[in-house]
Amino acid sequence: MDTKKYLEESSRYIMNTYNRYPIILRKGRGMKVWSSDGKEYLDFVGGVAVNILGHCHPRVVVAIQKQAQRLIHVSNYYHIEPQIKLARLLVENSFAEKVFFCNSGAEAIEAAIKLARKYAKENLSPERYEIITAENSFHGRTYAAVTATAQEKFHKGFEPLVPGFVYVPFNNINALENSINERTCAVLLEPIQGEGGVRVPDMDYLRRVREICNGNNILLILDEVQTGMGRTGKFFAHEHFGITPDIMTIAKGLGGGAPIGAMLATDRVASAFVPGNHASTFGGNPLVCAAGVATIETLLEDGFILDHCKRMGKYFIEKLQILKEKFPLLVKEIRGLGLLIGMELNADCARIVKTCMDKCVLINYTSGNVLRFIPPLIIQKKDIDHLVEVLEEIFLKM
Ligand SMILES: *Cc1c(COP(=O)(O)O)cnc(C)c1O
């Protein structure tokens, strides 16, 4: 079947929830993907911050192949080795002491909200259920997750939302402090807002939030679904800010492309969950956990990839700064940490992204006018140089 026919069938049979570009991707290796009409693209989207080791990393491929031959799925009524191994790797390399596995970022957020409320009701007061989140945040599309997401455009048409959420401006410590009351149970934040336009808070913001949470017996939940798994040059972004949360959500990069999410917590908080409180049929199944183990082992080996991510992120931002100097009216600001980078423009990003695609480079934008670069962490300088050349060509013609 040819590409045109497939595209027709795609809109005939698949529900209309995505604005997709009219290409069909068939194959990927490292930084590259190939479409059905034989074009080769350089991929700076990386499955939206998912493919941290690039496409089809051999260690992830082999882990999935081996596991698929042995056991693909059993229920969580039984123990399985890959799930135990993955939990141990996460605990040994983070603040956390317990892990709950699920299938996506939104599900990890749902689990975090349920755990925080149950912990607060049982240990603090039955009237403690409110969760404070930040304007421009993004936490996913299921009902509690989308309610936690303080952006009207994601709420419209779906009301009534889940009760018990309070919104404050991000990176504003006074607003957060003033919104706390006797019903507050937790604060839920992204360490760096991803979908909200790559917003990096002041260096001391999260530390102050942590202090306020401690002072008021409030749980701190960090949503590291996008910032975690080495994206910012450390295993988890909160390590840059010298604090730890009580609960953390991860997903995107965790399975190296396999669909897996996790909610991590300290023993004290995790103990609020007992059998029967929460579950997921597929959560942490053998196949995705084997992919997760291979991904983390590769990512953390000798700290090589994390160091590489830091160096490439620095190089990337330097290159974009040079573009900013060349196009001061067009480029407003470059922001980011590691390989989570945003370039805010005074221009229509949709057109730039489309033109980039015509030139065989895949990039992404968010919040209307922020080009977002979230490439695989194995990216090379020559890839960055190529993107910057392509952007310069496009900017010159604007
Ligand atoms: C992508 C994302 C989510 C949602 O993850 P899904 O797997 O799409 O449900 C939640 N939080 C953050 C910070 C994200 O970037």
XYZ file of C-alpha atoms and ligand atoms in Angstrom:
413
model
C 0.000 0.000 0.000
C 1.378 3.447 -0.825
C 1.855 6.381 1.524
C -1.132 8.351 0.227
C -3.500 5.411 0.746
C -2.201 4.851 4.306
C -2.687 8.525 5.160
C -6.290 8.331 3.892
C -6.926 5.249 6.000
C -5.309 6.897 9.015
C -7.896 9.690 9.038
C -10.712 7.272 8.202
C -10.017 4.832 11.051
C -8.128 6.687 13.795
C -9.861 9.106 16.134
C -9.014 12.704 15.426
C -6.989 13.642 18.526
C -3.613 14.558 17.003
C -2.486 17.123 14.463
C -0.151 14.790 12.629
C 2.365 15.681 9.938
C 1.694 13.861 6.647
C 4.575 11.375 6.832
C 4.696 7.746 7.909
C 7.740 6.766 9.966
C 8.911 3.196 9.503
C 12.379 2.769 10.888
C 14.776 4.447 13.316
C 18.412 4.150 14.443
C 20.098 6.512 16.870
C 19.285 10.114 15.913
C 17.681 9.144 12.599
C 14.258 8.025 11.396
C 13.155 7.030 7.907
C 9.739 7.583 6.323
C 7.775 5.309 4.001
C 8.752 7.429 0.995
C 12.430 6.809 1.730
C 13.372 10.152 3.284
C 15.896 10.298 6.135
C 15.181 12.669 9.029
C 17.322 13.912 11.905
C 15.094 13.588 14.973
C 15.237 16.311 17.668
C 11.830 15.286 19.062
C 12.881 11.786 20.123
C 9.323 10.613 20.764
C 8.767 13.722 22.938
C 11.684 13.153 25.314
C 11.151 9.366 25.293
C 13.969 7.925 23.171
C 16.790 8.945 25.507
C 19.195 6.349 24.040
C 18.141 7.089 20.464
C 15.958 4.889 18.284
C 16.279 1.118 18.636
C 19.304 1.131 20.935
C 20.805 -2.374 20.553
C 20.790 -3.096 24.302
C 17.106 -2.199 24.596
C 16.244 -4.179 21.449
C 18.050 -7.291 22.705
C 16.502 -7.001 26.183
C 13.005 -6.836 24.656
C 13.737 -9.721 22.248
C 15.061 -11.967 25.020
C 12.223 -11.132 27.392
C 9.588 -11.617 24.668
C 10.872 -15.160 24.144
C 10.741 -15.941 27.856
C 7.610 -14.228 29.230
C 5.625 -11.254 27.928
C 2.989 -10.835 30.590
C 1.732 -12.280 33.860
C -0.505 -10.592 36.397
C 0.739 -8.668 39.400
C -0.529 -11.567 41.577
C 2.962 -12.989 41.022
C 6.521 -11.699 41.393
C 8.649 -11.221 38.279
C 12.406 -10.686 38.088
C 12.568 -7.704 35.665
C 10.157 -5.668 37.840
C 12.184 -6.340 41.002
C 15.438 -5.476 39.193
C 14.029 -2.230 37.837
C 12.618 -1.169 41.214
C 15.989 -1.867 42.828
C 17.845 0.185 40.188
C 15.481 3.127 40.734
C 15.704 2.968 44.525
C 19.489 2.577 44.556
C 19.859 5.655 42.360
C 17.329 8.036 43.906
C 15.866 9.402 47.161
C 13.064 6.847 46.921
C 12.553 3.655 48.905
C 9.501 2.181 47.145
C 8.226 2.080 43.563
C 4.785 1.574 42.006
C 4.766 0.731 38.287
C 2.172 1.891 35.773
C 2.036 2.533 32.024
C 2.317 6.281 31.445
C 3.049 9.684 32.910
C -0.590 10.512 33.570
C -1.060 7.217 35.419
C 1.992 7.947 37.557
C 0.423 11.318 38.453
C -2.906 9.632 39.319
C -1.042 7.227 41.612
C 0.876 10.114 43.229
C -2.328 12.083 43.909
C -4.061 9.046 45.397
C -1.069 8.221 47.614
C -0.668 11.833 48.807
C -4.337 12.136 49.738
C -4.452 8.799 51.532
C -1.245 9.568 53.437
C -2.473 13.025 54.498
C -5.945 11.852 55.527
C -4.563 9.008 57.630
C -1.528 10.739 59.116
C -2.437 14.427 59.312
C -6.165 15.150 59.129
C -9.188 13.727 57.272
C -9.783 17.265 55.947
C -6.435 17.434 54.142
C -6.937 16.763 50.443
C -6.071 19.934 48.507
C -3.212 19.819 46.026
C -1.440 22.983 44.912
C -0.126 22.986 41.327
C 1.474 25.647 39.098
C 0.037 27.680 36.252
C 1.332 26.526 32.849
C 2.083 23.100 34.260
C 1.466 19.859 32.421
C 0.696 16.580 34.173
C -1.213 14.510 31.601
C -4.719 13.972 30.195
C -6.566 11.624 32.557
C -9.064 13.385 34.834
C -7.054 14.132 37.972
C -3.890 14.714 35.918
C -5.620 17.165 33.584
C -7.182 18.929 36.586
C -3.692 19.238 38.100
C -2.602 20.714 34.762
C -3.295 24.412 35.344
C -3.929 25.431 31.734
C -7.464 26.320 30.657
C -7.015 25.035 27.114
C -6.732 21.469 28.430
C -9.853 21.808 30.630
C -12.282 23.349 28.157
C -15.244 21.120 27.390
C -14.408 18.508 30.019
C -15.842 20.132 33.151
C -16.698 19.318 35.888
C -13.109 18.571 36.824
C -11.823 16.765 39.911
C -12.330 18.850 43.086
C -9.503 19.816 45.422
C -6.901 21.517 43.213
C -5.507 25.015 43.724
C -3.369 26.870 41.152
C -0.536 29.346 41.785
C 1.935 31.097 39.450
C 5.125 29.042 38.894
C 8.380 30.309 40.394
C 6.524 32.607 42.831
C 7.241 31.583 46.392
C 4.894 34.115 48.043
C 1.909 32.993 45.980
C 2.605 29.410 46.996
C 2.961 30.282 50.666
C -0.267 32.318 50.639
C -2.290 29.507 49.068
C -1.575 27.052 51.890
C -4.410 26.405 54.336
C -5.623 23.677 56.740
C -6.864 21.589 53.785
C -3.538 21.533 51.898
C -2.127 18.047 51.474
C 0.577 18.396 48.816
C 2.381 20.634 46.339
C 2.830 19.132 42.860
C 5.412 20.708 40.535
C 7.603 19.984 37.534
C 11.211 20.942 38.463
C 11.377 22.557 35.008
C 8.103 23.114 33.150
C 8.322 21.210 29.867
C 5.087 21.546 27.871
C 4.568 24.966 29.498
C 7.452 26.346 27.407
C 10.660 25.045 29.034
C 10.507 27.285 32.121
C 13.485 26.928 34.464
C 12.732 28.291 37.952
C 15.118 30.434 40.027
C 17.892 28.361 41.557
C 16.446 28.674 45.094
C 12.739 28.238 44.218
C 12.497 24.486 44.811
C 14.588 24.728 47.973
C 12.153 27.335 49.356
C 9.185 25.168 48.302
C 10.768 22.242 50.158
C 11.191 24.375 53.300
C 7.578 25.555 53.159
C 6.356 21.979 52.721
C 8.450 20.842 55.697
C 7.245 23.723 57.844
C 3.583 22.953 57.125
C 3.683 19.149 57.035
C 2.825 19.141 53.348
C 4.070 16.565 50.856
C 6.204 17.629 47.901
C 5.433 15.735 44.701
C 7.822 16.312 41.801
C 6.653 15.421 38.306
C 9.851 14.309 36.558
C 8.043 12.574 33.697
C 9.865 14.837 31.207
C 12.858 16.072 33.236
C 13.862 12.693 34.707
C 15.939 9.849 33.252
C 19.005 11.974 32.538
C 17.286 14.603 30.395
C 18.869 17.528 32.268
C 22.312 15.935 32.703
C 21.558 14.401 36.098
C 19.507 11.235 36.608
C 16.710 13.411 38.066
C 16.388 17.176 37.651
C 15.791 17.871 41.361
C 19.413 16.831 41.992
C 20.443 20.195 40.463
C 18.486 22.038 43.149
C 19.792 20.178 46.207
C 16.442 18.874 47.422
C 14.461 15.642 47.378
C 10.689 15.202 47.046
C 8.443 12.850 49.054
C 6.882 11.457 45.894
C 8.157 11.526 42.310
C 6.594 10.537 39.000
C 8.598 9.340 35.998
C 7.698 7.855 32.622
C 8.811 9.157 29.199
C 12.464 8.016 29.039
C 12.117 5.165 31.544
C 11.608 2.336 29.062
C 13.859 3.650 26.273
C 10.685 3.781 24.149
C 8.656 1.045 25.848
C 5.476 2.348 27.542
C 6.146 2.416 31.277
C 5.599 4.882 34.111
C 6.439 4.799 37.790
C 5.562 6.563 41.023
C 8.339 6.587 43.610
C 8.138 7.540 47.282
C 9.865 7.395 50.626
C 8.960 4.451 52.885
C 7.120 6.769 55.267
C 4.740 8.016 52.571
C 4.542 4.756 50.581
C 3.275 2.938 53.676
C -0.125 4.620 53.188
C -0.763 2.208 50.304
C -1.770 -1.331 51.290
C -3.001 -4.189 49.069
C -6.243 -3.226 47.350
C -5.597 0.538 47.292
C -4.142 0.818 43.814
C -3.328 -1.468 40.879
C -2.673 -1.746 37.173
C -3.096 -4.861 35.024
C -0.155 -4.085 32.758
C 1.795 -1.972 35.287
C 5.432 -3.066 35.379
C 4.962 -6.073 33.138
C 7.981 -8.242 32.233
C 8.474 -6.840 28.733
C 8.541 -3.129 29.628
C 10.546 -3.697 32.820
C 13.220 -5.585 30.867
C 13.392 -2.562 28.555
C 13.605 -0.273 31.611
C 16.476 -2.261 33.159
C 18.460 -2.168 29.892
C 17.778 1.569 29.548
C 18.900 2.515 33.073
C 21.951 0.225 33.017
C 23.047 1.832 29.740
C 22.260 5.361 30.941
C 24.150 5.112 34.231
C 27.175 3.098 33.124
C 30.229 5.144 34.224
C 28.074 8.284 34.079
C 29.151 8.532 30.457
C 25.822 9.462 28.908
C 24.895 11.912 31.676
C 28.219 13.751 31.209
C 27.730 13.682 27.449
C 24.213 15.110 27.875
C 25.587 17.988 29.982
C 28.302 18.768 27.419
C 25.953 18.560 24.427
C 23.344 20.683 26.229
C 25.932 23.369 26.906
C 27.178 23.272 23.309
C 23.595 23.367 21.982
C 22.684 26.437 24.061
C 25.919 28.221 23.013
C 25.075 27.601 19.347
C 21.508 28.848 19.817
C 22.813 31.959 21.621
C 24.887 32.771 18.533
C 21.697 32.489 16.447
C 19.975 34.799 18.916
C 22.715 37.391 18.449
C 22.310 37.125 14.663
C 18.509 37.451 14.852
C 17.838 39.663 17.891
C 14.326 40.664 16.824
C 13.213 37.135 16.042
C 14.720 35.231 18.978
C 13.470 36.303 22.392
C 15.127 33.897 24.807
C 16.987 30.574 25.070
C 16.212 28.507 28.161
C 16.984 25.041 29.392
C 19.094 22.555 31.262
C 20.925 19.602 29.719
C 19.025 18.502 26.631
C 15.696 20.085 27.526
C 16.008 23.329 25.607
C 13.507 25.993 24.597
C 13.941 28.875 22.166
C 11.240 31.494 22.527
C 10.513 33.385 19.297
C 8.557 36.412 18.157
C 7.157 34.312 15.333
C 4.797 31.556 14.310
C 6.569 28.359 15.342
C 4.182 26.056 13.447
C 5.552 27.290 10.119
C 9.177 26.968 11.216
C 8.631 23.399 12.399
C 6.973 22.533 9.070
C 9.813 24.114 7.053
C 12.368 22.223 9.164
C 10.540 18.996 8.337
C 10.702 19.809 4.628
C 14.467 20.072 5.188
C 14.429 16.644 6.895
C 14.908 17.815 10.482
C 12.204 16.998 13.043
C 11.693 19.567 15.791
C 8.757 20.433 17.986
C 7.202 23.525 19.536
C 5.149 24.178 22.622
C 3.131 27.032 24.143
C 2.669 28.555 20.667
C 6.009 30.327 20.293
C 8.680 28.162 21.926
C 10.746 25.812 19.766
C 11.550 22.853 21.992
C 14.552 20.582 21.516
C 14.402 17.260 23.404
C 16.690 15.002 21.349
C 18.143 11.619 22.316
C 20.934 12.081 24.888
C 23.374 10.346 22.511
C 23.246 13.322 20.113
C 26.548 14.466 18.545
C 27.935 17.956 17.889
C 27.524 17.487 14.125
C 23.764 16.921 14.610
C 23.477 20.167 16.556
C 25.563 22.019 13.945
C 23.274 20.733 11.197
C 20.097 21.835 12.998
C 21.517 25.293 13.673
C 22.458 25.659 9.976
C 18.931 24.678 8.939
C 17.389 27.118 11.451
C 19.664 29.905 10.190
C 18.569 29.251 6.569
C 14.940 29.462 7.654
C 15.427 32.560 9.839
C 17.219 34.373 6.973
C 14.125 34.000 4.778
C 11.687 35.286 7.417
C 4.321 14.000 29.105
C 4.094 14.416 30.522
C 3.078 13.837 31.307
C 2.080 12.859 30.754
O 2.637 11.666 30.349
P 1.779 10.647 29.434
O 2.660 9.448 29.343
O 1.521 11.318 28.126
O 0.512 10.377 30.176
C 3.002 14.204 32.642
N 3.847 15.110 33.164
C 4.826 15.690 32.438
C 5.758 16.650 33.097
C 4.963 15.384 31.087
O 5.917 15.986 30.355
